[in-house]
Tab-separated table of C-alpha atoms in Angstrom:
chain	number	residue	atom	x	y	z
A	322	UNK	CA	36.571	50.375	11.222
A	323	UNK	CA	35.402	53.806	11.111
A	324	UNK	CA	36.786	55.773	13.960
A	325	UNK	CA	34.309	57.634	16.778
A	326	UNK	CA	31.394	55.077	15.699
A	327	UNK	CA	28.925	55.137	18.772
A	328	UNK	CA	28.094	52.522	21.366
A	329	UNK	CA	25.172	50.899	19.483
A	330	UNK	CA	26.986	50.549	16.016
A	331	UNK	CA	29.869	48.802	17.749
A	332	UNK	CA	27.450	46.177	19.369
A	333	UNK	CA	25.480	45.692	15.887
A	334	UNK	CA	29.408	45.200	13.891
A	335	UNK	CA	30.269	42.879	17.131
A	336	UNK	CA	26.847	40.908	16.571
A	337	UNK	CA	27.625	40.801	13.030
A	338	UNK	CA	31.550	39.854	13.034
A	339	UNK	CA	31.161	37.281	15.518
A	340	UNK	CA	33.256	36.474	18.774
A	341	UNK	CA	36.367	36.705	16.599
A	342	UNK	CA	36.302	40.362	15.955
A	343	UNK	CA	35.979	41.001	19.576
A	344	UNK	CA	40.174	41.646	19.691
A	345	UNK	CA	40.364	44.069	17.155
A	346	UNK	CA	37.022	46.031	18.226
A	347	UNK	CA	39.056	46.302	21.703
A	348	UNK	CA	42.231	47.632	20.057
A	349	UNK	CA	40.820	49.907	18.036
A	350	UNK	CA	37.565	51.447	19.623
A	351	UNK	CA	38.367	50.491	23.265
A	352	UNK	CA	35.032	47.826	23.044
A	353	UNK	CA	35.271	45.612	25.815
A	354	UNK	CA	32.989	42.438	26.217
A	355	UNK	CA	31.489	44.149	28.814
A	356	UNK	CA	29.824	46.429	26.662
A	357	UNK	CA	28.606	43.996	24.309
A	358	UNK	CA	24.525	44.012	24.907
A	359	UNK	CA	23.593	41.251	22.625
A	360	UNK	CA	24.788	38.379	24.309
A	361	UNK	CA	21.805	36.537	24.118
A	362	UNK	CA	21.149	36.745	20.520
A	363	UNK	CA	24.669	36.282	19.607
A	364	UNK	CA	24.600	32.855	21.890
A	365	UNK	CA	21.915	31.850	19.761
A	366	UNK	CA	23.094	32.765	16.313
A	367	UNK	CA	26.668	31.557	17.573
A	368	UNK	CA	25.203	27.679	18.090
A	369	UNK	CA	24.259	27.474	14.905
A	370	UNK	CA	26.685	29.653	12.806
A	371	UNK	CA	29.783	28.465	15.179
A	372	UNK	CA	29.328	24.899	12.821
A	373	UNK	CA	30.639	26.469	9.660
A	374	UNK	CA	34.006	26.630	11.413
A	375	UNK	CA	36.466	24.148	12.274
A	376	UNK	CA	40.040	23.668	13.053
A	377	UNK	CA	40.861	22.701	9.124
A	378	UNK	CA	40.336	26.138	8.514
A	379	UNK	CA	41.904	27.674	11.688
A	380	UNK	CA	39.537	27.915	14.117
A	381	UNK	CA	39.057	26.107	17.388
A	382	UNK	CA	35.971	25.476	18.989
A	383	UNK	CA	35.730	26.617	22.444
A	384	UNK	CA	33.443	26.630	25.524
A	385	UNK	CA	30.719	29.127	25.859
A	386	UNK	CA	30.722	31.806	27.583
A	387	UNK	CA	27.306	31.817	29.541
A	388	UNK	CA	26.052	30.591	32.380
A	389	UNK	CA	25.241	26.849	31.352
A	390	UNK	CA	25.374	25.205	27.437
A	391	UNK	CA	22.500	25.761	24.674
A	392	UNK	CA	20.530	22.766	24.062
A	393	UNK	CA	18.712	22.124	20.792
A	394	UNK	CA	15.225	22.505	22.755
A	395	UNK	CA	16.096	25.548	24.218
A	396	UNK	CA	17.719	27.170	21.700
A	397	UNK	CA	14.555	26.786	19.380
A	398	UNK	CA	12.517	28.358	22.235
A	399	UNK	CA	15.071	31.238	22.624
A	400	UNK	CA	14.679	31.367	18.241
A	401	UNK	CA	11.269	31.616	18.337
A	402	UNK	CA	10.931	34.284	21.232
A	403	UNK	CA	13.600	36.492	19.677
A	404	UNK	CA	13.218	36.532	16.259
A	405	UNK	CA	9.899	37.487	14.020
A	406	UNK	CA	8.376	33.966	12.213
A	407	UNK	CA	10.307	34.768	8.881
A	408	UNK	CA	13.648	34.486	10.510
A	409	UNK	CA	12.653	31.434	12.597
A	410	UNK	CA	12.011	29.842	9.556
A	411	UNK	CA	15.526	30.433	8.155
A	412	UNK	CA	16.877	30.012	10.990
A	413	UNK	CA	15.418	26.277	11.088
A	414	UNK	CA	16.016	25.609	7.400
A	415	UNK	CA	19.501	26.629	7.339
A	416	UNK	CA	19.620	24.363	11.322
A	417	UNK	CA	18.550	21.229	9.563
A	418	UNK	CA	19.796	21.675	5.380
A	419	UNK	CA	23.131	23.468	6.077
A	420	UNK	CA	24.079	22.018	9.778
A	421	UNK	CA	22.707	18.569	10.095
A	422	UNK	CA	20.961	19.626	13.323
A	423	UNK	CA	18.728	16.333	13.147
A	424	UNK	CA	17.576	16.492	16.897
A	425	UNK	CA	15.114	19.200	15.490
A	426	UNK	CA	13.735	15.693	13.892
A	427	UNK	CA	14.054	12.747	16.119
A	428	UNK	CA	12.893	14.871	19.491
A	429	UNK	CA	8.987	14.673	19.427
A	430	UNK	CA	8.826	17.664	21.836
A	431	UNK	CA	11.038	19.348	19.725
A	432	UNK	CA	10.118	18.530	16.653
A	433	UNK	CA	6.307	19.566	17.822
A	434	UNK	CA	7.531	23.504	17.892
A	435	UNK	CA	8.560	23.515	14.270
A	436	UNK	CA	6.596	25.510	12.010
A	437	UNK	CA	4.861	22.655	9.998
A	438	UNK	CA	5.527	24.302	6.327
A	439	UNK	CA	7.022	22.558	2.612
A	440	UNK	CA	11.249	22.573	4.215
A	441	UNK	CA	9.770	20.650	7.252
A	442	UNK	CA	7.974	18.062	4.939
A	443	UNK	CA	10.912	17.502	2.708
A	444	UNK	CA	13.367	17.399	5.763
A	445	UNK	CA	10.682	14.786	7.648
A	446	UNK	CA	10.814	12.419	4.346
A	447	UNK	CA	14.192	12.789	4.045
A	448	UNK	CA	14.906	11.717	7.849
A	449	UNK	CA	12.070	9.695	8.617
A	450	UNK	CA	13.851	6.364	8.759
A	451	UNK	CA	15.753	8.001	11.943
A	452	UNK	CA	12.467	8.411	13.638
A	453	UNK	CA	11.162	5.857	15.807
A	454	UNK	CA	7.881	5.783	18.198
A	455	UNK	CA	5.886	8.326	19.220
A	456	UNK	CA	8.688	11.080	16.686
A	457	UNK	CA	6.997	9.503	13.596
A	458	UNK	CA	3.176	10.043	15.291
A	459	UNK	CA	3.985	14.045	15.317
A	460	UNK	CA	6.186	13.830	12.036
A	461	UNK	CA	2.750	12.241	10.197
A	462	UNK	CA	0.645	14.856	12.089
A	463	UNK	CA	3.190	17.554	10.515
A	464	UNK	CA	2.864	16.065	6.656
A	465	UNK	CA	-0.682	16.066	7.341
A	466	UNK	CA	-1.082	19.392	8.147
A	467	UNK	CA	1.276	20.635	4.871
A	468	UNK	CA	-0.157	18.629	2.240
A	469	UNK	CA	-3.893	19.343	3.490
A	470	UNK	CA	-2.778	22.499	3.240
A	471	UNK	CA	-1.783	22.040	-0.028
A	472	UNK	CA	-4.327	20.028	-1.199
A	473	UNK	CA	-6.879	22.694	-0.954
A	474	UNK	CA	-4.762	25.148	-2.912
A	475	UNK	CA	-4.270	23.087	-5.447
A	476	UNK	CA	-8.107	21.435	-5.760
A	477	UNK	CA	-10.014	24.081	-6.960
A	478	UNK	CA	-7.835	24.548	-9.838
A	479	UNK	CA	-7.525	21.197	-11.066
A	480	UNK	CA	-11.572	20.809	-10.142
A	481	UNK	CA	-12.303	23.944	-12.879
A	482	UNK	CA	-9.641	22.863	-15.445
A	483	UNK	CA	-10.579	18.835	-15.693
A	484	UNK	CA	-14.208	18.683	-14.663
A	485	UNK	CA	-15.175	22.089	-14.939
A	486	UNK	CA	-17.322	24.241	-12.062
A	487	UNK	CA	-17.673	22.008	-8.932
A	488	UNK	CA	-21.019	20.798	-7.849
A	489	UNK	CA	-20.922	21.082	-4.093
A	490	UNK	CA	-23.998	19.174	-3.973
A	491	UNK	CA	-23.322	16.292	-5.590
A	492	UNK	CA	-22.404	12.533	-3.778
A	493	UNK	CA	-20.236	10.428	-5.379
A	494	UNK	CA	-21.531	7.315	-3.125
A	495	UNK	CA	-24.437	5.797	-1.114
A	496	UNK	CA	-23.833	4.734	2.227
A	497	UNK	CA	-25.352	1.273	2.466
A	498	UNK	CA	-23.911	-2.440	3.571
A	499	UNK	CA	-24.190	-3.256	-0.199
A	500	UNK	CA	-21.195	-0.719	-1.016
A	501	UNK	CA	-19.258	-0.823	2.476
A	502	UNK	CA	-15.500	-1.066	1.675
A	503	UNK	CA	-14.708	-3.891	3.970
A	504	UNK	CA	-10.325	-3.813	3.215
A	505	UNK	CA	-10.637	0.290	3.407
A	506	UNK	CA	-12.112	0.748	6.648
A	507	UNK	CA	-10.515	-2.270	8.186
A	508	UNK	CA	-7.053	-0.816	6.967
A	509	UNK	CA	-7.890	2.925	8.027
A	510	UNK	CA	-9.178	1.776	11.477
A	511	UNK	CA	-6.301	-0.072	12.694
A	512	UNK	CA	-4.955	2.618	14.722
A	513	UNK	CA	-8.252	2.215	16.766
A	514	UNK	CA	-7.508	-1.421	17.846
A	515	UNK	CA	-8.462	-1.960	21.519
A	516	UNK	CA	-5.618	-4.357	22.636
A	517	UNK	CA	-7.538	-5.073	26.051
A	518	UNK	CA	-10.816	-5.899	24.638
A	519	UNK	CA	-9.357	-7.405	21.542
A	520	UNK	CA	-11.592	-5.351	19.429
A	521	UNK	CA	-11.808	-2.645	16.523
A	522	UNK	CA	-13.108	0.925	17.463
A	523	UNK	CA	-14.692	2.057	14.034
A	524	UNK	CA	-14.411	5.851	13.659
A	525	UNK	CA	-15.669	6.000	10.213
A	526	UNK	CA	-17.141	3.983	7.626
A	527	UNK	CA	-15.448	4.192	3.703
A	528	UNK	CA	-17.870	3.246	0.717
A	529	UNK	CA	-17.420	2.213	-2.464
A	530	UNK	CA	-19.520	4.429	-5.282
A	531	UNK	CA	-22.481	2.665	-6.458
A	532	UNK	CA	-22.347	4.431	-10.059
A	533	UNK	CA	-20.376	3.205	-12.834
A	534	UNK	CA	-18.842	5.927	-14.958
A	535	UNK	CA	-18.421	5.234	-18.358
A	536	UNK	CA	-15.444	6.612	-20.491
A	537	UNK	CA	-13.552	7.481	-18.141
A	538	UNK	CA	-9.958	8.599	-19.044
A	539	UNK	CA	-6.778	6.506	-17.056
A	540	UNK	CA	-4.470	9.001	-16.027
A	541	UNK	CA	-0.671	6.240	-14.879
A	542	UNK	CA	1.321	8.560	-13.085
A	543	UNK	CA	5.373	6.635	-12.787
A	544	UNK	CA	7.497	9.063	-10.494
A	545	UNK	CA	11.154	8.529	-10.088
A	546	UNK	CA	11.964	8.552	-6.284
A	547	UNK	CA	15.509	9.287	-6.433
A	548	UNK	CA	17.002	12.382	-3.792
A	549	UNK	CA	16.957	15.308	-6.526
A	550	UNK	CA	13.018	14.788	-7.088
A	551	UNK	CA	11.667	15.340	-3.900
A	552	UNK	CA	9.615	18.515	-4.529
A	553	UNK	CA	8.430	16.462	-7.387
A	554	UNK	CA	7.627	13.324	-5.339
A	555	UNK	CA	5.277	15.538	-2.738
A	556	UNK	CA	3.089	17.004	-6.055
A	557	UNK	CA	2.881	14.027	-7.628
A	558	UNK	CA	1.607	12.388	-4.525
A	559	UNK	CA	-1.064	15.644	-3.736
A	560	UNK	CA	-2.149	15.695	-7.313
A	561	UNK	CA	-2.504	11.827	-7.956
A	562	UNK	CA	-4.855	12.110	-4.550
A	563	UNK	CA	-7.096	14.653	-5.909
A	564	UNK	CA	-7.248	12.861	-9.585
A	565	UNK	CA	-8.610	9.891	-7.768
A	566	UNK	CA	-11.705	11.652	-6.769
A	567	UNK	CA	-12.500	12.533	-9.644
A	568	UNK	CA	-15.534	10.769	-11.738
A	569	UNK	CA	-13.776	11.682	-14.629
A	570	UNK	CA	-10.396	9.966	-13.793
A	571	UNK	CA	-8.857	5.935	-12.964
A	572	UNK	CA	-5.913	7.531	-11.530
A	573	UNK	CA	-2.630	4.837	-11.008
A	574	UNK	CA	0.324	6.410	-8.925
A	575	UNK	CA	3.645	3.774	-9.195
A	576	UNK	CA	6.919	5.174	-7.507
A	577	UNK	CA	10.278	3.642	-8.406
A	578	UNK	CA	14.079	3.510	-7.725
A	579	UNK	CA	15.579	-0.226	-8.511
A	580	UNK	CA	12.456	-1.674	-7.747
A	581	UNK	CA	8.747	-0.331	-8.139
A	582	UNK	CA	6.258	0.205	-5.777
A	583	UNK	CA	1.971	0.527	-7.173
A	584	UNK	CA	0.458	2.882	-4.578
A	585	UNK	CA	-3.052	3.235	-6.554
A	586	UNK	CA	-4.745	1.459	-3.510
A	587	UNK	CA	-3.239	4.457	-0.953
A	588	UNK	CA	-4.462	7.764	-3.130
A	589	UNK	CA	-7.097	8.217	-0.347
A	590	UNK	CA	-4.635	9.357	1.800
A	591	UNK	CA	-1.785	11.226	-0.239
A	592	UNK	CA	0.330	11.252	4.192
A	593	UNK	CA	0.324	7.246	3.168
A	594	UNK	CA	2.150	7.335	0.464
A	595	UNK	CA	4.687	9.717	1.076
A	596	UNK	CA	5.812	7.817	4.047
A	597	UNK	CA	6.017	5.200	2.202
A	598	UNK	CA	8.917	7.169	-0.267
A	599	UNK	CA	12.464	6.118	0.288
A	600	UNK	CA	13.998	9.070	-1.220
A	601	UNK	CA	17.557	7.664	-2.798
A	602	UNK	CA	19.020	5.050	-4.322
A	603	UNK	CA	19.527	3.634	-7.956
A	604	UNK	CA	16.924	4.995	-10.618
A	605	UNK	CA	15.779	1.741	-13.647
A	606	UNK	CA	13.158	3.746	-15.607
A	607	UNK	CA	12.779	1.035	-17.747
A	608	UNK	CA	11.571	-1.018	-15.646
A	609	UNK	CA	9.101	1.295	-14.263
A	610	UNK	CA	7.761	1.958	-17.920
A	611	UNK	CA	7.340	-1.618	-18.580
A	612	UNK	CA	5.627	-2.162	-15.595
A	613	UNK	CA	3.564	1.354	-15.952
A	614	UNK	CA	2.542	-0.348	-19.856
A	615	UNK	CA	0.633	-3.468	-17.858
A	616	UNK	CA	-1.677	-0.780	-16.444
A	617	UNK	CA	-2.890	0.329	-20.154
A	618	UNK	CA	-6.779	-0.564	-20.093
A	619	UNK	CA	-7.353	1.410	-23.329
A	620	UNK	CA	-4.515	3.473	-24.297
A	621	UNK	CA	-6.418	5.607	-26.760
A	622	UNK	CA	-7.946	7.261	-23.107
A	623	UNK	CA	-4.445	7.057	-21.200
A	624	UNK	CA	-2.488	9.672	-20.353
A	625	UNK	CA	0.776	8.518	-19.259
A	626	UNK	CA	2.936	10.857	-17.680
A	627	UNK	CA	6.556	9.748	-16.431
A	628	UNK	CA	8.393	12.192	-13.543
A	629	UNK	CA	11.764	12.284	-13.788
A	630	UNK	CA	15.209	13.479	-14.309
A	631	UNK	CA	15.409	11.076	-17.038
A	632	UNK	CA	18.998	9.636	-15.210
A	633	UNK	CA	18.481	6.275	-15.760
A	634	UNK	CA	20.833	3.593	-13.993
A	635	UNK	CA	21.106	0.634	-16.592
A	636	UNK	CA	21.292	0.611	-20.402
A	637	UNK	CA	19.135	3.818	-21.629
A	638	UNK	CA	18.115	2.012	-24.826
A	639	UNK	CA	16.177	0.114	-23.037
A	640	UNK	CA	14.076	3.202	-21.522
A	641	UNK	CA	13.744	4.246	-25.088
A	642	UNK	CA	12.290	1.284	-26.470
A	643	UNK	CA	9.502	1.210	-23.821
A	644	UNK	CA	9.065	4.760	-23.715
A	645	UNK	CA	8.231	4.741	-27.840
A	646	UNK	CA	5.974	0.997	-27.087
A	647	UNK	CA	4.065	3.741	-24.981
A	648	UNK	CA	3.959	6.027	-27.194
A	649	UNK	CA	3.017	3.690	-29.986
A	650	UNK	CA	0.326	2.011	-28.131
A	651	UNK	CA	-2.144	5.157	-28.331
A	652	UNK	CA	-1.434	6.808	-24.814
A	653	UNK	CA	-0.585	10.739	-24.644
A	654	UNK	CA	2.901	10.512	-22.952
A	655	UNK	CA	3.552	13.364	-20.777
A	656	UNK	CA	7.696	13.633	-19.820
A	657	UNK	CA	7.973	15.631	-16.527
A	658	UNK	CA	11.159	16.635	-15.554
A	659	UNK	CA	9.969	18.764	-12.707
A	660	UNK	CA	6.730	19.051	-11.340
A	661	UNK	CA	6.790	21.671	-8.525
A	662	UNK	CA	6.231	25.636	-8.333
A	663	UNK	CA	10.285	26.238	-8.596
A	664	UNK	CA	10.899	25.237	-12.094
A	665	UNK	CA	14.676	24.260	-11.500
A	666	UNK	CA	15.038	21.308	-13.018
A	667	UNK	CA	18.130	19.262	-13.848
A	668	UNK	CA	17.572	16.223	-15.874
A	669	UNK	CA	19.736	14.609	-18.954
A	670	UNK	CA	18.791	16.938	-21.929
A	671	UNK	CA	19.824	14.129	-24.441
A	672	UNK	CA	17.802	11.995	-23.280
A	673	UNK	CA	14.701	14.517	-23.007
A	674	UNK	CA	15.628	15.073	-27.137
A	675	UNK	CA	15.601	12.016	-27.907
A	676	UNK	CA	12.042	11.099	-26.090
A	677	UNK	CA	10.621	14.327	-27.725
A	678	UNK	CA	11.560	13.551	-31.370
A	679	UNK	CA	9.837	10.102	-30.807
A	680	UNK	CA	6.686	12.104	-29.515
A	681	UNK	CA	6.609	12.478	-25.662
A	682	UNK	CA	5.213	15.990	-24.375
A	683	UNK	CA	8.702	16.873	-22.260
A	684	UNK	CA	8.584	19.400	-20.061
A	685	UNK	CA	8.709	20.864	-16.140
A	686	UNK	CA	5.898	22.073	-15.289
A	687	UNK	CA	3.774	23.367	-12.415
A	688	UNK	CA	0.753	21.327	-10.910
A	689	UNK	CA	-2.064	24.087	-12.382
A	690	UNK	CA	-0.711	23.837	-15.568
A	691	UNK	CA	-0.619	19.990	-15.056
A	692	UNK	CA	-4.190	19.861	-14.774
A	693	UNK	CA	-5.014	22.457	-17.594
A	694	UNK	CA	-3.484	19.942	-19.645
A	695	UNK	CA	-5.021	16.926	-18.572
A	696	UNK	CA	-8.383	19.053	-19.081
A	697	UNK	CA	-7.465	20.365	-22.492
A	698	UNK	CA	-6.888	16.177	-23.238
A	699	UNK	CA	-10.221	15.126	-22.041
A	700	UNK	CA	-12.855	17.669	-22.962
């Protein structure tokens, strides 16, 4: 330490160093804890940072100092008065990613302060089967918010590169009895059930269109569900919900680990099917392919696209030999390895050869130039 540093620098090294330091600041520079004026931010940054240590590597936790223990609640109020947004953010990423600080999850009042942004979603889907009650009412609220949010960034690209300029003006339905969506507005008012009158409160009506669209292109979107394709997961979800309203597009959305899920009938509501994600697990691509092949209407207007780190759990001959029946059958097989605005993806280059030299598109790409290449297909 330098010597004759003034008051203020010792307080910032102190904040820095940690509680630790405090000894040798004293010996050397005659600091005392006494002078140290940032014991309110260093209580905060301490509950968080203080988990990184343990006695395996030589430290021992101790009580704090204050008047009365930090609680997860009050800390994030502290956080958020203290600190400018940017930091709070961290600050909460690094709480919940690096820490394991789950309360910020499963404590509705809690979890209501959180900046509702894309770490929040991905930590919600990752911990929503430890939420319970009225915690998964504000987590859905949260995903809502994000990928609406989303949505509308993303809409106005894929609206000019598929279809192009968007008529504003135009209804893709007529609201009459003839084209009421009984299942859809039965399932979508449920939460409206009056238990004491042992009725349904309709908020809103859905309708089916009334006009048939001929040559349409079927766009089978198979996403791999497993823990490393998360960011993935959310696009595909956000961009298989704007496909579907689309005239142009028949838009399928099937999910998979071990088993495979069809959530085609949920792409009105892109919050649906991400809670229904199970993030995890075993990964059988094959199967997902075969199954993905029974949804080929007319493969020479099919583009089938397949997201995932190509990892597959059981024999990987078997993923070949459906991927090239695909490719055989007429589709345009698209081979996503990321799909997501990062473009870090990890995925089993041999396998990503091998698909290539039998004539899959392979690549990680972002969700614009996703649709630029769907529109390229079709026009």
């Amino acid at each position: 330490m330098e010597p004759h540093l003034s008051r203020e620098a010792l307080n910032r090294w102190r904040l820095l160093l940690g509680s630790h330091a405090e000894e040798s600041l004293q010996s050397s520079e005659h600091f005392s804890s006494q002078d140290f004026s940032y014991q309110e931010l260093d209580s905060i940054l301490d509950f968080l940072y203080s988990r990184e240590y343990g006695e395996d590597q030589g430290y021992r936790k101790e009580g704090g100092r204050g008047d009365s223990q930090l609680t997860v609640p009050t800390w994030l109020g502290k956080v958020r008065k203290l600190f400018p947004k940017k930091t709070v953010e961290i600050l909460e990423k690094q709480a919940l990613d690096r820490y394991g600080m789950t309360e910020l999850l499963t404590d509705k009042k809690v979890l209501e302060k959180l900046e509702p942004n894309m770490t929040l979603l991905k930590n919600i889907l990752q911990f929503k089967g430890r939420m319970k009650g009225e915690v998964v009412k504000s987590a859905k609220e949260i995903v809502r918010q994000v990928v609406e949010d989303l949505r509308r960034k993303l809409e106005s690209e894929v609206q000019t590169s598929i279809v192009g300029k968007r008529n504003r003006h135009r209804r893709g339905y007529t609201k009459t009895m003839r084209n009421l969506d009984v299942h859809k507005t039965i399932r979508k008012n449920l939460k409206n059930y009056d238990r004491k009158k042992n009725r349904f409160v309709i908020d809103e009506l859905y309708f089916h269109s009334n006009i048939q669209h001929h040559n349409k292109w079927n766009v089978v979107i198979v996403v791999d569900e497993s823990g490393s394709m998360m960011d993935s997961v959310i696009y595909s979800a956000v961009m298989a919900s704007i496909f579907y309203k689309l005239a142009a597009l028949k838009t399928h959305l099937v999910i998979f680990d071990t088993k495979v899920v069809d959530l085609s009938n949920r792409l009105d509501d892109p919050v649906d099917v991400l809670m229904s994600v199970q993030l995890g697990g075993g990964t059988h691509i094959a199967q997902a392919l075969k199954y993905g092949k029974s949804l080929l209407e007319n493969p020479a207007k099919t583009i089938f696209i397949l997201v995932s780190d190509l990892e597959e759990g059981y024999p990987i001959k078997e993923m070949y030999r459906q991927s090239k029946e695909i490719i055989d059958s007429g589709c345009k097989f698209l081979v996503l390895t990321a799909l997501d605005f990062e473009g870090n993806a990890t995925y089993n280059k041999h396998a990503s050869r091998v698909l290539a030299d039998m004539g899959a598109n392979v690549a990680a790409i972002t969700p614009n130039e996703l649709s630029q290449w769907i529109g390229k297909i079709i026009k």
